[in-house]
CSV table of C-alpha atoms and ligand atoms in Angstrom, one decimal:
chain,number,residue,atom,x,y,z
A,1,MET,CA,133.5,20.9,106.3
A,2,ASP,CA,136.1,20.4,108.8
A,3,THR,CA,139.0,18.1,107.8
A,4,ARG,CA,139.7,16.8,111.2
A,5,THR,CA,136.4,16.0,112.3
A,6,ARG,CA,135.2,15.1,108.8
A,7,ALA,CA,131.8,16.5,109.5
A,8,VAL,CA,130.2,19.9,108.8
A,9,GLU,CA,130.7,21.9,112.0
A,10,GLU,CA,129.2,25.0,113.2
A,11,ILE,CA,131.6,27.6,113.3
A,12,ARG,CA,131.5,29.5,116.7
A,13,PRO,CA,134.7,32.1,117.0
A,14,ALA,CA,136.7,31.7,120.1
A,15,ILE,CA,136.4,35.5,120.5
A,16,ALA,CA,132.8,36.4,120.2
A,17,GLY,CA,132.1,38.6,117.0
A,18,LEU,CA,135.5,38.1,115.6
A,19,LEU,CA,136.5,35.3,113.1
A,20,THR,CA,140.2,34.7,112.9
A,21,VAL,CA,141.2,33.0,109.6
A,22,TYR,CA,144.8,31.9,108.3
A,23,ALA,CA,145.0,31.0,104.6
A,24,CYS,CA,148.0,29.5,103.0
A,25,GLY,CA,149.0,31.7,100.4
A,26,PRO,CA,150.9,31.2,97.2
A,27,THR,CA,154.6,30.3,96.5
A,28,VAL,CA,155.6,32.8,94.5
A,29,TYR,CA,157.9,31.4,91.8
A,30,ARG,CA,155.3,31.5,88.8
A,31,TYR,CA,151.7,32.9,88.2
A,32,ALA,CA,148.9,31.5,89.9
A,33,HIS,CA,146.9,29.0,88.0
A,34,VAL,CA,143.0,29.0,88.1
A,35,GLY,CA,143.3,25.9,90.4
A,36,ASN,CA,145.0,28.0,93.0
A,37,LEU,CA,142.6,30.9,92.5
A,38,ARG,CA,139.7,28.4,93.2
A,39,THR,CA,141.3,27.8,96.6
A,40,PHE,CA,141.9,31.4,97.2
A,41,LEU,CA,138.2,32.2,96.5
A,42,LEU,CA,137.4,29.6,99.1
A,43,THR,CA,138.8,31.7,101.7
A,44,ASP,CA,137.0,34.6,100.4
A,45,MET,CA,133.7,32.9,100.4
A,46,ILE,CA,134.2,32.2,104.2
A,47,ARG,CA,135.2,35.6,104.7
A,48,ARG,CA,132.2,37.2,102.9
A,49,THR,CA,129.7,34.7,104.6
A,50,ALA,CA,130.9,35.4,107.8
A,51,GLU,CA,130.7,39.1,107.4
A,52,GLN,CA,127.3,38.7,106.2
A,53,SER,CA,126.2,37.1,109.4
A,54,GLY,CA,127.6,40.0,111.5
A,55,LEU,CA,131.2,39.0,112.3
A,56,ARG,CA,134.3,40.8,111.9
A,57,VAL,CA,137.0,38.9,110.0
A,58,LYS,CA,140.7,39.0,110.6
A,59,LEU,CA,142.6,37.3,107.9
A,60,VAL,CA,146.1,36.6,107.3
A,61,GLN,CA,147.5,35.0,104.1
A,62,ASN,CA,151.3,34.1,103.8
A,63,ILE,CA,153.6,34.6,100.9
A,64,THR,CA,156.0,31.6,100.7
A,65,ASP,CA,159.2,33.1,99.1
A,66,VAL,CA,161.5,30.8,100.7
A,67,GLY,CA,161.7,27.1,101.9
A,68,HIS,CA,159.2,25.3,99.5
A,69,LEU,CA,161.3,22.7,97.8
A,70,GLN,CA,160.7,21.0,94.5
A,71,ASP,CA,159.9,17.7,96.3
A,72,ASP,CA,157.9,18.7,99.4
A,73,THR,CA,155.2,16.2,99.0
A,74,ALA,CA,157.3,13.5,100.5
A,75,ILE,CA,157.7,13.4,104.1
A,76,ASP,CA,161.4,13.9,104.2
A,77,SER,CA,161.5,16.2,101.4
A,78,THR,CA,164.6,16.6,99.0
A,79,GLY,CA,165.2,18.9,96.2
A,80,GLU,CA,165.9,22.6,95.3
A,81,ASP,CA,163.9,25.6,96.5
A,82,LYS,CA,161.2,26.4,94.0
A,83,LEU,CA,162.3,30.1,93.9
A,84,LEU,CA,166.0,29.2,93.3
A,85,THR,CA,165.0,27.0,90.4
A,86,ALA,CA,162.7,29.6,88.9
A,87,ALA,CA,165.5,32.4,89.5
A,88,ARG,CA,168.0,30.1,87.7
A,89,ALA,CA,165.6,29.4,84.7
A,90,GLU,CA,164.9,33.3,84.5
A,91,ASN,CA,168.6,34.4,85.0
A,92,LYS,CA,167.2,36.7,88.0
A,93,ASP,CA,167.9,37.4,91.6
A,94,PRO,CA,165.3,35.1,93.7
A,95,PHE,CA,163.7,38.0,95.4
A,96,THR,CA,163.2,39.7,92.1
A,97,ILE,CA,161.1,36.6,91.0
A,98,ALA,CA,159.5,36.4,94.3
A,99,ARG,CA,158.1,40.1,94.2
A,100,PHE,CA,157.2,40.1,90.5
A,101,TYR,CA,155.0,36.8,91.1
A,102,GLU,CA,153.5,38.4,94.4
A,103,ALA,CA,152.4,41.5,92.5
A,104,ALA,CA,150.7,39.2,90.0
A,105,PHE,CA,149.0,37.2,92.8
A,106,HIS,CA,147.5,40.7,94.0
A,107,ALA,CA,146.5,41.6,90.6
A,108,ASP,CA,144.8,38.3,90.1
A,109,LEU,CA,142.8,38.3,93.1
A,110,ALA,CA,141.7,41.9,92.4
A,111,LEU,CA,140.3,40.7,88.9
A,112,LEU,CA,138.4,37.9,90.7
A,113,ASN,CA,137.2,40.5,93.4
A,114,ILE,CA,138.8,38.4,96.0
A,115,ARG,CA,139.1,41.1,98.8
A,116,PRO,CA,142.4,41.6,100.3
A,117,ALA,CA,143.6,40.0,103.7
A,118,ASP,CA,144.7,42.0,106.6
A,119,ALA,CA,148.2,41.0,106.4
A,120,TYR,CA,150.4,39.1,104.0
A,121,PRO,CA,153.5,38.1,105.8
A,122,ARG,CA,156.3,36.9,103.6
A,123,ALA,CA,158.3,33.9,104.8
A,124,SER,CA,161.6,35.4,104.2
A,125,GLU,CA,160.7,38.5,106.7
A,126,TRP,CA,159.7,36.1,109.3
A,127,ILE,CA,162.8,34.0,110.2
A,128,ASP,CA,163.5,35.4,113.6
A,129,SER,CA,160.0,34.4,114.7
A,130,MET,CA,160.7,30.9,113.2
A,131,ILE,CA,164.0,30.5,115.0
A,132,ARG,CA,161.7,31.3,118.2
A,133,LEU,CA,159.4,28.6,117.4
A,134,ILE,CA,162.2,26.1,116.7
A,135,THR,CA,164.0,27.1,119.6
A,136,GLY,CA,161.0,26.6,121.8
A,137,LEU,CA,160.3,23.2,120.2
A,138,ILE,CA,163.8,22.0,120.9
A,139,GLU,CA,163.5,23.2,124.5
A,140,GLN,CA,160.3,21.2,125.0
A,141,ASP,CA,161.8,18.0,123.3
A,142,HIS,CA,159.6,18.1,120.3
A,143,ALA,CA,162.7,18.8,118.1
A,144,TYR,CA,166.3,18.1,117.8
A,145,VAL,CA,169.5,18.8,115.9
A,146,GLY,CA,170.1,16.0,113.6
A,147,THR,CA,173.6,14.6,112.7
A,148,ASP,CA,173.7,16.9,109.5
A,149,GLY,CA,173.0,20.2,111.5
A,150,SER,CA,169.3,20.5,110.3
A,151,VAL,CA,166.9,20.8,113.1
A,152,TYR,CA,164.2,18.0,112.9
A,153,PHE,CA,160.7,17.9,114.4
A,154,ALA,CA,160.4,14.5,116.4
A,155,ALA,CA,156.9,13.1,114.9
A,156,GLN,CA,156.6,10.5,117.8
A,157,SER,CA,156.6,13.4,120.3
A,158,PHE,CA,153.0,14.3,119.1
A,159,PRO,CA,150.8,11.5,119.7
A,160,SER,CA,147.7,12.8,117.6
A,161,TYR,CA,149.8,13.0,114.5
A,162,GLY,CA,147.7,11.9,111.5
A,163,ALA,CA,144.5,13.4,112.5
A,164,LEU,CA,144.0,15.5,109.6
A,165,SER,CA,145.2,13.1,106.9
A,166,GLY,CA,144.6,9.5,108.4
A,167,ASN,CA,148.4,8.9,108.0
A,168,ARG,CA,149.6,7.1,110.9
A,169,LEU,CA,153.3,7.4,111.6
A,170,GLU,CA,153.6,3.5,111.2
A,171,GLU,CA,152.1,3.3,108.0
A,172,LEU,CA,154.3,6.1,106.6
A,173,ARG,CA,157.1,4.0,106.8
A,174,ALA,CA,156.2,1.9,104.0
A,175,GLY,CA,157.5,3.4,100.7
A,176,HIS,CA,159.8,5.4,102.7
A,177,ARG,CA,163.5,5.4,103.2
A,178,GLU,CA,164.9,2.5,105.2
A,179,ASP,CA,166.4,3.0,108.8
A,180,ALA,CA,169.9,3.1,107.5
A,181,GLU,CA,169.0,6.2,105.0
A,182,THR,CA,166.9,7.9,107.7
A,183,LEU,CA,169.9,7.8,109.9
A,184,ALA,CA,172.2,8.8,107.0
A,185,ALA,CA,169.9,11.8,106.3
A,186,GLY,CA,170.6,13.2,109.9
A,187,LYS,CA,167.4,12.4,111.6
A,188,ARG,CA,166.4,9.7,114.2
A,189,PHE,CA,163.1,8.4,112.7
A,190,HIS,CA,161.6,8.0,109.4
A,191,ALA,CA,158.7,10.4,109.7
A,192,ASP,CA,160.6,13.1,111.3
A,193,TRP,CA,160.6,16.5,109.1
A,194,ALA,CA,163.0,19.3,108.9
A,195,LEU,CA,162.1,22.5,110.8
A,196,TRP,CA,165.4,24.2,109.8
A,197,LYS,CA,167.8,23.0,106.9
A,198,SER,CA,171.5,23.3,107.2
A,199,ALA,CA,172.6,25.5,104.4
A,200,GLY,CA,175.1,23.0,103.0
A,201,ALA,CA,176.5,24.3,99.6
A,202,GLN,CA,173.6,26.8,99.2
A,203,ARG,CA,174.7,30.5,99.2
A,204,GLU,CA,171.2,32.3,98.3
A,205,MET,CA,168.3,32.6,100.7
A,206,VAL,CA,170.4,31.6,103.6
A,207,TRP,CA,170.1,33.1,107.2
A,208,ASP,CA,172.3,32.6,110.5
A,209,SER,CA,170.6,30.6,113.3
A,210,PRO,CA,171.7,29.1,116.3
A,211,TRP,CA,172.2,25.9,114.4
A,212,GLY,CA,174.4,27.7,111.7
A,213,PRO,CA,173.5,29.2,108.3
A,214,GLY,CA,170.4,27.6,106.8
A,215,PHE,CA,166.7,28.2,105.9
A,216,PRO,CA,163.4,27.0,107.4
A,217,GLY,CA,161.5,24.3,106.3
A,218,TRP,CA,158.3,24.9,104.3
A,219,HIS,CA,156.0,24.1,107.3
A,220,THR,CA,157.9,26.1,109.6
A,221,GLU,CA,156.6,29.5,108.3
A,222,CYS,CA,152.7,29.0,108.6
A,223,SER,CA,153.3,27.7,112.3
A,224,ALA,CA,155.3,30.8,113.1
A,225,MET,CA,153.3,33.4,111.4
A,226,SER,CA,149.8,32.2,112.2
A,227,LEU,CA,150.7,31.9,116.1
A,228,GLU,CA,152.3,35.3,116.1
A,229,LEU,CA,149.7,37.2,114.0
A,230,LEU,CA,146.6,35.4,115.2
A,231,GLY,CA,147.6,33.8,118.5
A,232,THR,CA,147.2,30.3,119.9
A,233,SER,CA,143.4,29.9,118.9
A,234,ILE,CA,142.7,30.3,115.2
A,235,ASP,CA,139.1,29.7,114.2
A,236,VAL,CA,139.7,28.7,110.4
A,237,HIS,CA,142.7,27.6,108.5
A,238,THR,CA,142.3,27.2,104.9
A,239,GLY,CA,144.2,25.6,101.9
A,240,GLY,CA,143.7,23.2,99.0
A,241,ILE,CA,143.2,19.4,99.5
A,242,ASP,CA,146.9,18.9,98.7
A,243,LEU,CA,148.2,20.7,101.6
A,244,ARG,CA,146.4,18.4,104.2
A,245,PHE,CA,149.3,16.2,104.1
A,246,PRO,CA,152.2,16.9,104.8
A,247,HIS,CA,152.0,20.6,105.1
A,248,HIS,CA,149.0,20.9,107.4
A,249,GLU,CA,149.7,17.7,109.5
A,250,ASP,CA,153.1,18.9,110.1
A,251,GLU,CA,152.0,22.4,110.9
A,252,ARG,CA,149.6,21.3,113.2
A,253,ALA,CA,152.1,19.2,115.2
A,254,GLN,CA,154.4,22.0,115.4
A,255,SER,CA,151.9,24.6,116.4
A,256,ASP,CA,150.1,22.6,118.9
A,257,SER,CA,153.3,21.1,120.5
A,258,PHE,CA,154.6,24.7,120.9
A,259,ALA,CA,151.3,26.4,122.3
A,260,GLY,CA,150.2,23.1,124.4
A,261,ARG,CA,146.9,23.1,122.8
A,262,GLU,CA,144.8,22.7,119.7
A,263,VAL,CA,145.5,25.8,118.0
A,264,VAL,CA,143.4,25.7,114.8
A,265,ARG,CA,139.7,24.9,115.7
A,266,HIS,CA,138.6,24.3,112.0
A,267,TRP,CA,140.6,23.1,109.0
A,268,VAL,CA,138.7,23.6,105.8
A,269,HIS,CA,140.3,22.3,102.6
A,270,GLY,CA,139.2,22.9,99.0
A,271,GLU,CA,139.0,20.2,96.5
A,272,HIS,CA,141.1,20.5,93.3
A,273,LEU,CA,140.3,21.9,90.1
A,274,LEU,CA,140.7,19.9,86.7
A,275,PHE,CA,140.7,21.6,83.5
A,276,GLU,CA,139.1,19.8,80.5
A,277,ASN,CA,139.3,16.7,82.6
A,278,ARG,CA,143.0,16.9,83.4
A,279,LYS,CA,144.9,17.8,86.5
A,280,MET,CA,146.2,21.2,85.8
A,281,SER,CA,150.1,21.0,85.4
A,282,LYS,CA,153.2,22.4,83.5
A,283,SER,CA,154.1,18.9,82.2
A,284,SER,CA,150.9,18.3,80.6
A,285,GLY,CA,150.6,21.6,79.1
A,286,ASN,CA,147.0,22.8,80.5
A,287,VAL,CA,148.0,25.4,83.0
A,288,VAL,CA,145.3,28.1,82.7
A,289,LEU,CA,145.8,31.7,84.1
A,290,VAL,CA,143.4,34.3,84.6
A,291,SER,CA,145.0,36.3,81.8
A,292,ASP,CA,144.0,33.4,79.5
A,293,VAL,CA,140.5,33.5,80.4
A,294,VAL,CA,140.4,37.4,79.8
A,295,ALA,CA,142.6,36.9,76.4
A,296,ARG,CA,139.7,35.0,75.2
A,297,GLY,CA,137.2,37.9,75.8
A,298,HIS,CA,135.8,36.7,78.9
A,299,ASP,CA,135.1,38.7,81.9
A,300,ALA,CA,137.3,37.8,84.7
A,301,LEU,CA,134.2,37.4,87.0
A,302,ALA,CA,132.7,34.8,84.7
A,303,LEU,CA,135.6,32.5,86.2
A,304,ARG,CA,134.5,33.4,89.7
A,305,LEU,CA,130.9,32.5,88.8
A,306,ALA,CA,132.0,29.3,87.0
A,307,PHE,CA,133.8,28.4,90.3
A,308,LEU,CA,130.9,29.0,92.3
A,309,GLN,CA,128.6,27.0,90.3
A,310,GLN,CA,130.4,24.0,91.7
A,311,ARG,CA,130.8,23.4,95.5
A,312,TYR,CA,134.4,24.2,97.0
A,313,ARG,CA,134.5,20.6,98.7
A,314,GLN,CA,133.9,18.6,95.4
A,315,GLN,CA,136.6,18.1,92.8
A,316,ALA,CA,135.5,20.4,89.9
A,317,ASN,CA,135.9,20.1,86.4
A,318,LEU,CA,136.4,23.4,84.6
A,319,SER,CA,136.2,23.8,80.7
A,320,TRP,CA,136.2,26.7,78.3
A,321,ASP,CA,132.4,26.0,77.6
A,322,ALA,CA,131.7,26.2,81.2
A,323,ILE,CA,133.4,29.9,81.5
A,324,ALA,CA,131.6,30.8,78.1
A,325,GLY,CA,128.2,29.6,79.9
A,326,ALA,CA,129.0,31.5,83.1
A,327,ASP,CA,130.0,34.6,81.0
A,328,LYS,CA,126.8,34.6,79.3
A,329,LEU,CA,124.7,34.2,82.7
A,330,LEU,CA,126.6,37.1,84.2
A,331,THR,CA,125.7,39.3,81.2
A,332,ARG,CA,122.3,38.4,81.5
A,333,TRP,CA,122.0,39.0,85.2
A,334,ARG,CA,123.7,42.4,84.8
A,335,GLY,CA,121.3,43.1,82.3
A,336,LEU,CA,118.3,42.3,84.5
A,337,VAL,CA,119.8,44.3,87.3
A,338,ALA,CA,120.1,47.3,85.0
A,339,GLU,CA,116.5,47.0,83.8
A,340,TRP,CA,115.1,46.5,87.3
A,341,ALA,CA,117.0,49.5,88.4
A,342,GLU,CA,114.6,51.4,86.4
A,343,SER,CA,111.6,50.5,88.5
A,344,ALA,CA,111.2,51.8,92.2
A,345,SER,CA,113.0,49.9,94.8
A,346,LYS,CA,111.0,47.7,97.0
A,347,PRO,CA,111.8,45.3,100.0
A,348,MET,CA,113.8,42.3,99.2
A,349,CYS,CA,112.0,39.2,98.5
A,350,ALA,CA,112.2,37.6,102.1
A,351,ASP,CA,111.7,33.9,101.3
A,352,TYR,CA,114.2,34.1,98.4
A,353,SER,CA,116.9,35.9,100.7
A,354,ALA,CA,116.2,33.3,103.5
A,355,GLU,CA,116.8,30.6,101.2
A,356,LEU,CA,120.0,32.2,99.8
A,357,ARG,CA,121.4,32.8,103.2
A,358,GLU,CA,120.9,29.3,104.1
A,359,ALA,CA,122.7,28.1,101.2
A,360,PHE,CA,125.7,30.2,101.9
A,361,GLU,CA,125.7,29.3,105.5
A,362,ASN,CA,125.1,25.4,104.8
A,363,ASP,CA,128.8,24.8,104.0
A,364,LEU,CA,128.9,27.3,101.2
A,365,ASP,CA,126.3,25.5,98.9
A,366,THR,CA,127.0,28.0,96.0
A,367,PRO,CA,125.5,26.0,93.5
A,368,GLN,CA,122.3,25.9,95.5
A,369,ALA,CA,122.4,29.8,95.8
A,370,ILE,CA,122.8,29.8,92.0
A,371,GLN,CA,119.7,27.9,91.5
A,372,VAL,CA,117.5,30.1,93.7
A,373,LEU,CA,118.6,33.2,91.8
A,374,ARG,CA,117.9,31.3,88.7
A,375,ARG,CA,114.4,30.8,90.1
A,376,LEU,CA,114.3,34.3,91.5
A,377,GLU,CA,115.1,35.9,88.0
A,378,LYS,CA,111.8,34.4,86.6
A,379,ALA,CA,109.5,34.8,89.5
A,380,GLU,CA,106.3,36.9,89.4
A,381,LEU,CA,107.5,39.4,91.8
A,382,PRO,CA,108.1,43.2,91.6
A,383,ALA,CA,111.2,44.2,89.7
A,384,GLY,CA,112.5,46.6,92.7
A,385,SER,CA,112.3,43.6,95.0
A,386,LYS,CA,114.4,41.3,92.8
A,387,LEU,CA,116.8,44.2,92.2
A,388,GLU,CA,117.3,44.7,96.1
A,389,THR,CA,117.8,40.9,96.4
A,390,PHE,CA,120.3,40.4,93.7
A,391,LEU,CA,122.2,43.7,94.9
A,392,TRP,CA,122.2,42.1,98.6
A,393,VAL,CA,123.4,38.6,97.3
A,394,ASP,CA,126.1,40.3,95.6
A,395,HIS,CA,127.8,40.9,98.9
A,396,TYR,CA,128.4,37.1,99.0
A,397,LEU,CA,128.9,36.3,95.3
A,398,GLY,CA,131.1,39.4,94.3
A,399,LEU,CA,130.1,39.4,90.7
A,400,ASP,CA,129.7,43.2,90.3
A,401,LEU,CA,125.9,42.5,89.2
A,402,ALA,CA,125.4,46.3,89.3
A,403,ARG,CA,127.9,47.1,86.9
A,404,GLU,CA,125.6,47.9,84.1
A,405,ILE,CA,123.5,50.3,86.1
A,406,GLY,CA,123.7,53.8,84.4
A,407,LYS,CA,125.7,52.6,81.6
A,408,ALA,CA,122.6,51.6,79.3
A,409,PRO,CA,121.9,52.3,76.6
A,410,VAL,CA,125.6,52.6,75.7
A,411,ALA,CA,126.7,49.3,75.1
A,412,LEU,CA,130.5,48.5,74.7
A,413,PRO,CA,131.6,47.2,71.2
A,414,ALA,CA,132.3,43.3,71.0
A,415,GLY,CA,135.7,42.3,72.6
A,416,ALA,CA,136.2,45.7,74.4
A,417,GLN,CA,135.3,44.6,78.1
A,418,ALA,CA,138.1,42.1,77.8
A,419,VAL,CA,140.6,44.7,76.7
A,420,LEU,CA,139.4,47.1,79.6
A,421,ASP,CA,139.7,44.0,82.1
A,422,GLU,CA,143.2,43.4,80.9
A,423,ARG,CA,144.2,47.0,81.0
A,424,ALA,CA,142.8,47.3,84.6
A,425,ALA,CA,145.2,44.4,85.5
A,426,ALA,CA,147.9,46.0,83.8
A,427,ARG,CA,147.7,49.1,85.6
A,428,THR,CA,147.4,47.0,88.9
A,429,ARG,CA,150.6,45.5,88.1
A,430,LYS,CA,152.1,48.8,87.1
A,431,ASP,CA,152.7,47.8,83.6
A,432,PHE,CA,152.3,51.0,82.0
A,433,ALA,CA,153.6,50.1,78.8
A,434,ALA,CA,150.9,47.3,78.4
A,435,SER,CA,148.3,49.7,79.6
A,436,ASP,CA,149.1,52.3,77.1
A,437,ARG,CA,149.3,49.6,74.3
A,438,LEU,CA,145.7,48.5,75.6
A,439,ARG,CA,144.4,52.2,75.6
A,440,ASP,CA,145.5,52.2,71.9
A,441,GLU,CA,143.9,49.1,71.1
A,442,LEU,CA,140.5,50.2,72.6
A,443,ALA,CA,140.7,53.5,70.6
A,444,THR,CA,140.8,51.2,67.5
A,445,LEU,CA,137.4,49.7,68.7
A,446,GLY,CA,136.0,53.2,69.1
A,447,VAL,CA,136.5,53.2,73.1
A,448,ILE,CA,138.1,56.1,74.8
A,449,VAL,CA,139.5,55.4,78.5
A,450,LYS,CA,140.1,57.9,81.1
A,451,ASP,CA,141.9,56.8,84.4
A,452,THR,CA,140.4,58.3,87.6
A,453,SER,CA,141.3,57.7,91.2
A,454,SER,CA,138.6,54.9,91.4
A,455,GLY,CA,139.9,53.1,88.1
A,456,GLN,CA,139.2,53.7,84.5
A,457,GLU,CA,136.2,55.1,82.9
A,458,TRP,CA,135.2,54.7,79.4
A,459,ALA,CA,133.3,56.5,76.7
A,460,LEU,CA,132.6,55.7,73.2
A,461,SER,CA,134.6,57.9,70.7
B,1,AMP,P1,151.2,26.9,95.7
B,1,AMP,O1,151.0,28.3,95.2
B,1,AMP,O2,151.6,25.8,94.9
B,1,AMP,O3,151.7,27.0,97.0
B,1,AMP,O4,149.5,26.9,95.9
B,1,AMP,C1,148.7,27.7,96.5
B,1,AMP,C2,147.4,27.0,96.8
B,1,AMP,O5,146.8,26.4,95.7
B,1,AMP,C3,147.5,26.0,98.0
B,1,AMP,O6,146.4,26.1,98.9
B,1,AMP,C4,147.1,24.9,97.1
B,1,AMP,O7,146.6,23.7,97.7
B,1,AMP,C5,146.2,25.2,96.0
B,1,AMP,N1,146.1,24.5,94.6
B,1,AMP,C6,147.3,23.9,94.0
B,1,AMP,N2,146.8,23.3,92.8
B,1,AMP,C7,145.4,23.3,92.9
B,1,AMP,C8,144.3,22.9,91.9
B,1,AMP,N3,144.5,22.2,90.8
B,1,AMP,N4,143.2,23.2,92.5
B,1,AMP,C9,142.9,23.9,93.5
B,1,AMP,N5,143.8,24.3,94.3
B,1,AMP,C10,145.0,24.1,94.1
B,2,ZN,ZN1,150.9,27.1,104.8
């Protein structure tokens, strides 16, 4: 679903055979919660579906380690950088915090079989490129230095502002600062936003620039890094629905003004995830992490399946019951795949595979694909054909449906899979103390693990 045209559009890459994708990544001041991961999974599903239809995919996902302020939802944001706040709370250097949560983000992606991007540019390492972008925008009269020394984008210089969110400049005035306050803030027009913020009293995470010491505004990084790494025509740009405004609206204005063309061909936004009917937020105490799912004894991929049971473009309400249900379904499918693997392989079920492909290509109708698989598992068809169809569809689903093949008849004792998953995660984030503790825990369950170059292997003691 294309946010700008508000219609389902066929994606035809600008360069034949190559799909370029830019995904807004995490702000690395805390662990990603499962809502964030639902949005990251959206990009993975676009990528996998494109690859299945024969495209090569070039994917860039940024790491926001500077510039995302506490109150970035208002158009003229104020407040402290999220990383500096976290650094103060944890009494650590902001970049130590950033690298820690960046590693945790990669570990979470790995647990959910979200395949890595081609590049993960860190905002803090692309300041020069942001300065070039801002300089270009000033030269073209799209930006100006405000009376407070910050550089602002002149919203009125971009006539199609509002195309993504429907927020017109005049309407934005209501509820925002009065003119006197706008001017006091250093800018000329209420809806202008900072591309570069003057450091003021801030000492950490500050860089030199032609406009004096300061730091980039949050929206600046995505324009600069996407233009430089993917060029002035980007096929797909993803993010969660909250990023539509102001982040993407402002990014579009910046990139298009700089490049002199519509840079992003398709904006795709994932709707939000609720948990047990509530918005996930620290203040309401219902932030759920992948580690919480694993700690409850679930396979992390049950979470992936639970997400896929709902369509990305609809708000989804996740619950512990839904995750448990998905875990059961996943176990059943893996068991069936292992059972079918004992029969001779047969060609895929053509009708079913066509229906499945259509579901994915129809704006990622993953719930429909899962319905088709539920029918297929019960269909009167040769086991070898069902096997091949399930193995093939797993390229889209990423659920490790073949995991049990070859393991039968040895079954893990209850709860051991969760400990194994947790240990794999600990090893990914190089937490060897936790890894050793979990190895001992497995031993008490009667499971011995061995670490190999392709991950951990287990046997019953
Ligand atoms: P952040 O780390 O806060 O910058 O967010 C990373 C990504 O997660 C962004 O694309 C957000 O739009 C997305 N996001 C934040 N909250 C949710 C939620 N509850 N459900 C789905 N996506 C979310
Ligand atoms: Zn972004």
